[in-house]
CSV table of C-alpha atoms in Angstrom, one decimal:
chain,number,residue,atom,x,y,z
A,2,VAL,CA,107.7,66.7,113.2
A,3,GLY,CA,109.8,69.1,115.1
A,4,CYS,CA,110.6,71.1,112.0
A,5,CYS,CA,106.9,71.2,111.1
A,6,TRP,CA,106.0,72.6,114.5
A,7,LEU,CA,108.9,75.1,114.3
A,8,ALA,CA,107.6,76.3,110.9
A,9,ILE,CA,104.0,76.6,112.2
A,10,CYS,CA,105.1,78.5,115.3
A,11,SER,CA,107.3,80.8,113.3
A,12,GLY,CA,104.5,81.5,110.8
A,13,LEU,CA,102.0,82.2,113.7
A,14,ALA,CA,104.5,84.5,115.4
A,15,MET,CA,105.1,86.5,112.2
A,16,ALA,CA,101.3,86.8,111.6
A,17,ALA,CA,100.8,88.0,115.1
A,18,ALA,CA,103.6,90.6,114.7
A,19,ILE,CA,102.1,91.9,111.5
A,20,ILE,CA,98.6,92.2,113.2
A,21,VAL,CA,100.1,94.1,116.1
A,22,LEU,CA,102.0,96.5,113.8
A,23,LEU,CA,98.9,97.1,111.8
A,24,TYR,CA,96.8,97.7,114.9
A,25,ARG,CA,99.4,100.1,116.4
A,26,HIS,CA,99.6,102.1,113.2
A,27,PRO,CA,96.1,102.2,111.5
A,28,GLU,CA,96.0,104.4,108.4
A,29,THR,CA,93.3,106.6,109.9
A,30,LYS,CA,95.3,107.6,112.9
A,31,ASP,CA,95.4,111.4,113.2
A,32,SER,CA,98.8,112.2,114.6
A,33,VAL,CA,101.4,114.7,113.7
A,34,ASP,CA,104.2,112.2,114.2
A,35,TYR,CA,102.4,109.3,112.6
A,36,ALA,CA,104.9,108.8,109.8
A,37,SER,CA,108.0,109.3,112.0
A,38,VAL,CA,110.4,106.4,112.3
A,39,PRO,CA,109.3,103.9,115.0
A,40,PRO,CA,111.7,102.5,117.7
A,41,TRP,CA,114.7,100.7,116.0
A,42,PRO,CA,113.7,97.1,116.8
A,43,GLU,CA,110.3,97.6,115.3
A,44,TYR,CA,111.8,99.6,112.4
A,45,THR,CA,114.4,96.9,111.7
A,46,PHE,CA,111.6,94.2,111.7
A,47,ARG,CA,109.4,96.3,109.4
A,48,ILE,CA,112.2,96.8,106.9
A,49,THR,CA,113.3,93.2,106.9
A,50,LEU,CA,109.7,92.0,106.6
A,51,SER,CA,108.8,94.4,103.8
A,52,ASN,CA,112.0,93.5,101.8
A,53,TRP,CA,111.1,89.8,102.1
A,54,MET,CA,107.5,90.4,101.0
A,55,ARG,CA,108.7,92.6,98.1
A,56,LYS,CA,111.0,89.9,96.9
A,57,ALA,CA,108.3,87.3,97.2
A,58,ALA,CA,105.9,89.5,95.2
A,59,ASP,CA,108.6,90.2,92.5
A,60,ALA,CA,109.0,86.5,92.0
A,61,LEU,CA,105.4,86.3,90.8
A,62,VAL,CA,105.7,89.1,88.3
A,63,PRO,CA,107.4,88.7,84.8
A,64,PRO,CA,110.7,90.6,84.6
A,65,ALA,CA,109.5,92.9,81.8
A,66,ASN,CA,106.7,94.1,84.1
A,67,ARG,CA,109.1,94.7,86.9
A,68,LEU,CA,111.4,96.7,84.7
A,69,LEU,CA,108.6,98.9,83.4
A,70,SER,CA,107.3,99.4,86.9
A,71,ARG,CA,110.7,100.7,88.0
A,72,ALA,CA,110.9,102.9,85.0
A,73,PHE,CA,107.5,104.4,85.5
A,74,ASP,CA,108.2,105.2,89.2
A,75,LEU,CA,109.4,108.6,87.8
A,76,ASN,CA,105.7,109.5,87.2
A,77,GLN,CA,104.8,109.0,90.8
A,78,LEU,CA,107.9,111.0,91.9
A,79,ILE,CA,106.7,114.0,89.8
A,80,ALA,CA,103.2,113.7,91.2
A,81,ILE,CA,104.6,113.7,94.8
A,82,TYR,CA,106.8,116.6,94.1
A,83,CYS,CA,104.1,118.7,92.5
A,84,CYS,CA,101.5,118.1,95.3
A,85,GLY,CA,104.1,119.1,97.9
A,86,LYS,CA,105.0,122.3,96.0
A,87,VAL,CA,101.3,123.4,95.7
A,88,GLY,CA,100.8,122.7,99.4
A,89,TRP,CA,97.9,120.3,99.2
A,90,PRO,CA,99.1,118.0,102.0
A,91,ASP,CA,99.1,121.0,104.4
A,92,GLU,CA,95.6,121.9,103.4
A,93,LEU,CA,94.3,118.4,103.7
A,94,ARG,CA,95.8,118.3,107.2
A,95,LYS,CA,93.2,120.8,108.2
A,96,GLY,CA,90.3,118.6,107.0
A,97,VAL,CA,88.5,117.3,104.0
A,98,ARG,CA,88.8,119.4,100.9
A,99,SER,CA,87.1,119.3,97.5
A,100,GLY,CA,88.8,119.3,94.1
A,101,LYS,CA,87.5,122.8,93.5
A,102,TYR,CA,88.9,124.1,96.8
A,103,LEU,CA,92.3,122.6,96.0
A,104,ALA,CA,92.3,124.1,92.6
A,105,ASN,CA,91.6,127.6,94.0
A,106,HIS,CA,94.2,127.1,96.7
A,107,ALA,CA,96.9,126.3,94.2
A,108,ASN,CA,95.7,128.8,91.6
A,109,MET,CA,95.5,125.9,89.0
A,110,SER,CA,93.1,125.2,86.2
A,111,THR,CA,90.3,122.7,86.7
A,112,LEU,CA,91.8,120.3,84.1
A,113,MET,CA,95.3,120.2,85.6
A,114,THR,CA,93.9,119.9,89.1
A,115,ARG,CA,91.9,116.8,88.1
A,116,ARG,CA,94.9,115.2,86.5
A,117,LEU,CA,97.3,115.9,89.4
A,118,LEU,CA,94.7,114.7,92.0
A,119,ARG,CA,94.2,111.5,90.0
A,120,ALA,CA,97.9,111.0,90.0
A,121,CYS,CA,98.1,111.6,93.7
A,122,VAL,CA,95.4,109.2,94.5
A,123,ALA,CA,97.1,106.6,92.3
A,124,ALA,CA,100.3,107.2,94.2
A,125,ASP,CA,98.4,106.7,97.5
A,126,LEU,CA,99.1,110.3,98.7
A,127,PHE,CA,95.4,111.1,99.0
A,128,ARG,CA,92.2,109.2,99.4
A,129,GLU,CA,89.0,110.0,97.8
A,130,LEU,CA,86.0,110.1,100.1
A,131,LYS,CA,83.3,110.8,97.7
A,132,GLY,CA,83.0,110.5,93.9
A,133,SER,CA,83.4,106.9,93.0
A,134,SER,CA,80.1,107.3,91.1
A,135,ASP,CA,80.0,108.9,87.6
A,136,ASN,CA,77.2,111.0,88.8
A,137,VAL,CA,79.5,113.1,90.9
A,138,ASP,CA,81.5,115.9,89.2
A,139,ASP,CA,85.3,115.8,89.5
A,140,ASP,CA,85.3,119.2,91.1
A,141,ASP,CA,83.0,118.0,93.9
A,142,ARG,CA,85.0,114.9,94.9
A,143,LEU,CA,86.4,115.1,98.4
A,144,TYR,CA,90.0,114.2,99.4
A,145,VAL,CA,91.9,113.5,102.6
A,146,ASN,CA,95.6,112.7,103.3
A,147,THR,CA,96.8,109.2,103.5
A,148,VAL,CA,99.8,108.3,105.6
A,149,LEU,CA,102.1,109.1,102.7
A,150,GLY,CA,100.4,112.4,102.0
A,151,ASP,CA,100.6,113.4,105.6
A,152,GLY,CA,104.3,112.9,105.5
A,153,MET,CA,104.5,115.6,102.8
A,154,ARG,CA,103.4,118.4,105.1
A,155,GLU,CA,105.7,121.4,105.4
A,156,ASP,CA,106.0,120.9,109.2
A,157,HIS,CA,106.4,117.1,109.3
A,158,SER,CA,109.2,115.8,111.4
A,159,SER,CA,110.5,113.5,108.7
A,160,ALA,CA,111.2,116.4,106.4
A,161,SER,CA,110.2,114.1,103.5
A,162,LYS,CA,108.9,117.1,101.4
A,163,HIS,CA,112.2,118.9,101.6
A,164,MET,CA,114.2,115.7,100.8
A,165,ILE,CA,112.1,115.1,97.7
A,166,GLN,CA,112.5,118.7,96.6
A,167,LEU,CA,116.2,118.4,97.0
A,168,TYR,CA,116.2,115.4,94.7
A,169,THR,CA,113.9,116.7,92.1
A,170,GLU,CA,115.2,120.3,91.9
A,171,ASP,CA,118.9,119.7,92.4
A,172,MET,CA,119.8,116.1,91.7
A,173,ALA,CA,117.3,115.0,89.0
A,174,PRO,CA,118.5,117.5,86.4
A,175,ALA,CA,122.0,116.1,86.8
A,176,HIS,CA,120.8,112.5,86.6
A,177,MET,CA,119.2,113.4,83.2
A,178,ARG,CA,122.7,114.4,82.0
A,179,PHE,CA,124.4,111.3,83.4
A,180,LEU,CA,124.7,109.6,80.0
A,181,GLN,CA,126.8,112.5,78.8
A,182,GLY,CA,129.1,112.1,81.7
A,183,VAL,CA,129.4,108.4,81.0
A,184,LEU,CA,130.4,109.0,77.4
A,185,ASP,CA,132.8,111.8,78.2
A,186,ASP,CA,134.5,111.6,81.6
A,187,SER,CA,135.6,115.2,81.4
A,188,ILE,CA,132.0,116.2,81.9
A,189,LEU,CA,130.4,116.4,85.3
A,190,PRO,CA,126.6,115.9,85.0
A,191,PHE,CA,125.9,118.2,87.9
A,192,SER,CA,128.0,121.0,86.5
A,193,LEU,CA,126.4,120.6,83.1
A,194,ALA,CA,122.9,120.6,84.5
A,195,HIS,CA,123.4,123.7,86.6
A,196,ASN,CA,125.9,125.6,84.5
A,197,TYR,CA,128.9,125.4,86.8
A,198,SER,CA,132.5,124.8,86.0
A,199,HIS,CA,133.4,121.1,85.7
A,200,THR,CA,135.3,120.7,88.9
A,201,SER,CA,134.8,118.7,92.1
A,202,GLN,CA,133.8,121.8,93.9
A,203,ALA,CA,130.8,122.5,91.7
A,204,LEU,CA,128.3,120.9,94.1
A,205,TRP,CA,129.6,122.9,97.1
A,206,GLN,CA,129.6,126.1,95.1
A,207,TYR,CA,126.0,125.5,94.1
A,208,TYR,CA,124.9,125.2,97.7
A,209,SER,CA,127.0,128.1,98.7
A,210,ASP,CA,125.1,130.2,96.2
A,211,ARG,CA,121.8,128.8,97.6
A,212,PRO,CA,122.1,128.9,101.4
């Protein structure tokens, strides 16, 4: 009986903690520091809880599906990188924008704007306010930032945009050459990707040339 009461109380306490966290950080909150790291006790609890929930969710999904999901994460990375480079999160920070406005802002074709916006919505970077009906043209659909999209702003305190650019522009090309380095240990993937000498100083030379 004691164990049952302990389990019930633990479950209620966890449910209450989740509700409090969700109430404190609603997705619609309009704050410059919204996506900044919370105080460390809350941050630790959030990370621990999310890891546990992720493992519980993975247990329900067949291994093949989990493998493909991890492989296809690259698609979302590219969408995140592109939306940051064209500056859409900064524009949406100012207010609601249409697909047509975002296309003109980025000097992109209508077709490519539609494709990238759909990818960004799928990656939960933007939320579509209008246009769920087929009667609304794609160019007239309205978008706003989500929590993740807001974190991709140029001036955001988390510097997420710059970290993602560092990975996609500097590190990802080297990762694509990783197999060559595995097959031949005289090859340094980073040096091969960026055309530098195959020495341990290649990375530092690369950043020295790009201060």
